[in-house]
Coordinates of C-alpha atoms in Angstrom, one line a residue:
E1 CA 0.0 0.0 0.0
G2 CA 3.0 2.3 -0.3
T3 CA 2.8 5.4 -2.4
F4 CA 6.6 6.0 -2.6
V5 CA 7.9 6.8 -6.0
P6 CA 11.7 7.0 -6.4
R7 CA 12.8 10.4 -7.5
P8 CA 15.2 10.7 -10.5
L9 CA 18.8 11.4 -9.6
Q10 CA 19.8 15.0 -9.5
P11 CA 22.8 16.0 -11.8
T12 CA 25.9 16.5 -9.8
R13 CA 27.0 20.0 -9.3
N14 CA 30.7 19.4 -8.8
K15 CA 32.2 18.1 -12.0
K16 CA 35.6 17.2 -10.4
K17 CA 33.9 14.9 -7.8
A18 CA 31.8 13.4 -10.6
K19 CA 34.9 12.6 -12.7
K20 CA 36.6 11.0 -9.7
R21 CA 33.6 8.9 -8.9
K22 CA 33.3 7.7 -12.5
A23 CA 37.0 6.9 -12.5
L24 CA 36.6 4.9 -9.3
E25 CA 33.6 3.0 -10.6
A26 CA 35.5 2.1 -13.8
K27 CA 38.4 0.9 -11.7
E28 CA 36.1 -1.2 -9.6
R29 CA 34.4 -2.7 -12.7
K30 CA 37.7 -3.7 -14.1
A31 CA 38.8 -5.3 -10.8
N32 CA 35.5 -7.2 -10.5
G33 CA 35.6 -8.3 -14.2
R34 CA 32.1 -7.1 -15.0
K35 CA 30.5 -4.0 -16.2
K36 CA 28.2 -2.1 -13.8
K37 CA 25.1 -0.8 -15.5
S38 CA 23.6 2.2 -13.8
A39 CA 20.1 3.6 -14.4
S40 CA 21.6 6.8 -15.7
A41 CA 23.9 5.0 -18.2
N42 CA 21.0 4.1 -20.6
G43 CA 19.1 7.3 -19.9
K44 CA 16.1 5.5 -18.4
A45 CA 14.8 5.3 -14.9
P46 CA 14.8 1.9 -13.3
P47 CA 11.5 0.0 -13.6
A48 CA 9.0 0.5 -10.8
P49 CA 8.5 -2.4 -8.4
S50 CA 5.5 -4.5 -9.2
N51 CA 4.0 -4.0 -5.8
M52 CA 3.5 -0.2 -6.4
A53 CA 0.1 1.3 -6.6
P54 CA -1.1 2.1 -10.2
K55 CA -0.9 5.6 -11.3
L56 CA -4.0 7.7 -10.9
P57 CA -5.5 9.5 -14.0
M58 CA -4.8 13.2 -13.8
E59 CA -7.0 16.1 -14.5
S60 CA -5.8 18.9 -16.8
G61 CA -4.3 20.8 -13.8
G62 CA -2.0 17.8 -13.0
A63 CA -3.8 16.8 -9.8
P64 CA -5.6 13.5 -9.4
P65 CA -9.4 13.9 -9.7
M66 CA -11.1 14.4 -6.3
S67 CA -13.9 12.0 -5.6
F68 CA -14.7 11.2 -2.0
P69 CA -17.3 8.7 -0.8
P70 CA -20.5 10.4 0.6
R71 CA -20.1 11.2 4.3
Q72 CA -21.9 8.9 6.7
A73 CA -23.9 10.6 9.4
S74 CA -22.6 10.0 12.9
G75 CA -24.6 9.6 16.0
P76 CA -25.9 12.5 18.0
N77 CA -23.2 15.0 18.9
R78 CA -23.2 18.5 20.2
I79 CA -21.2 19.6 17.1
L80 CA -22.8 19.8 13.6
F81 CA -20.7 19.5 10.5
I82 CA -21.7 21.6 7.5
E83 CA -20.2 20.9 4.0
H84 CA -20.6 22.2 0.4
L85 CA -20.3 25.9 1.6
P86 CA -19.4 28.6 -1.0
S87 CA -15.7 29.3 -1.1
D88 CA -16.1 32.9 -0.1
I89 CA -18.3 32.3 2.9
N90 CA -17.7 34.1 6.2
H91 CA -18.6 33.5 9.9
G92 CA -21.4 36.1 9.8
E93 CA -23.3 34.3 7.1
I94 CA -23.3 31.0 9.1
D95 CA -24.0 32.7 12.4
V96 CA -27.1 34.3 10.9
I97 CA -28.5 30.8 10.3
F98 CA -27.6 29.3 13.7
N99 CA -27.4 32.3 16.1
K100 CA -31.2 32.3 16.7
L101 CA -31.3 28.6 17.7
P102 CA -31.2 27.7 21.4
G103 CA -27.9 26.4 22.8
F104 CA -25.7 27.9 20.0
K105 CA -22.1 28.4 21.2
E106 CA -19.8 29.0 18.2
T107 CA -18.9 28.3 14.6
R108 CA -15.5 27.2 13.3
L109 CA -15.0 27.8 9.6
I110 CA -12.5 25.9 7.5
T111 CA -12.5 27.9 4.2
V112 CA -9.9 25.8 2.4
R113 CA -12.2 22.8 2.7
N114 CA -15.5 24.7 2.4
V115 CA -16.8 23.2 5.6
A116 CA -17.8 24.5 9.0
F117 CA -18.4 23.1 12.5
V118 CA -21.2 24.6 14.6
E119 CA -21.1 23.9 18.3
F120 CA -24.1 23.7 20.7
E121 CA -24.4 23.3 24.5
N122 CA -25.4 19.6 24.3
D123 CA -26.4 17.0 21.8
Y124 CA -30.1 17.4 22.4
L125 CA -30.0 21.1 21.3
A126 CA -27.8 20.2 18.4
G127 CA -30.4 17.7 17.3
L128 CA -33.1 20.3 17.5
A129 CA -31.0 22.7 15.4
L130 CA -30.3 20.0 12.9
A131 CA -34.0 19.3 12.5
Q132 CA -34.8 23.0 12.1
V133 CA -32.1 23.8 9.5
A134 CA -32.2 20.5 7.6
E135 CA -33.6 22.2 4.4
V136 CA -31.7 25.6 4.7
T137 CA -30.3 27.0 1.5
L138 CA -27.4 29.5 1.3
R139 CA -27.0 31.5 -1.9
G140 CA -29.3 29.1 -3.6
D141 CA -27.5 26.0 -2.7
K142 CA -28.8 23.5 -0.1
L143 CA -26.4 23.0 2.8
H144 CA -25.4 19.4 3.8
I145 CA -25.6 19.3 7.6
N146 CA -24.8 16.2 9.7
Y147 CA -23.5 15.5 13.2
A148 CA -19.7 15.8 13.3
K149 CA -17.8 12.6 14.0
S150 CA -17.0 12.4 17.7
G151 CA -13.6 11.5 19.0

């Protein structure tokens, strides 16, 4: 299950050291009676081990396509997890939705992932809030709200 991919060798910066190393290798090959074949000698990288994971198809930007399985709802919890938020959302817009609900404590916004966590005083009040805002839309998009994973 390893994802390690060997990096190609960097060209040596010091030519004198490279010359000495090549001369030493040639001397060793003569002494051993066989020719040492290096990966850089034929211009190709060594073949990847057969136990390596297959390469992922890449999108036009060079990153692998993002496809996550749908999030499973966890059991009752005092923290609600909100996903599929607009990328330019701020705390105020989320607070407007949840601030009026009983037991509301705080929101934590993770903008790079477009998710937020809304904390309530206990799991009962969080459950009431979840039931009340289950069909809420923000800027025309329905929010996906579940209990956060505990632990």
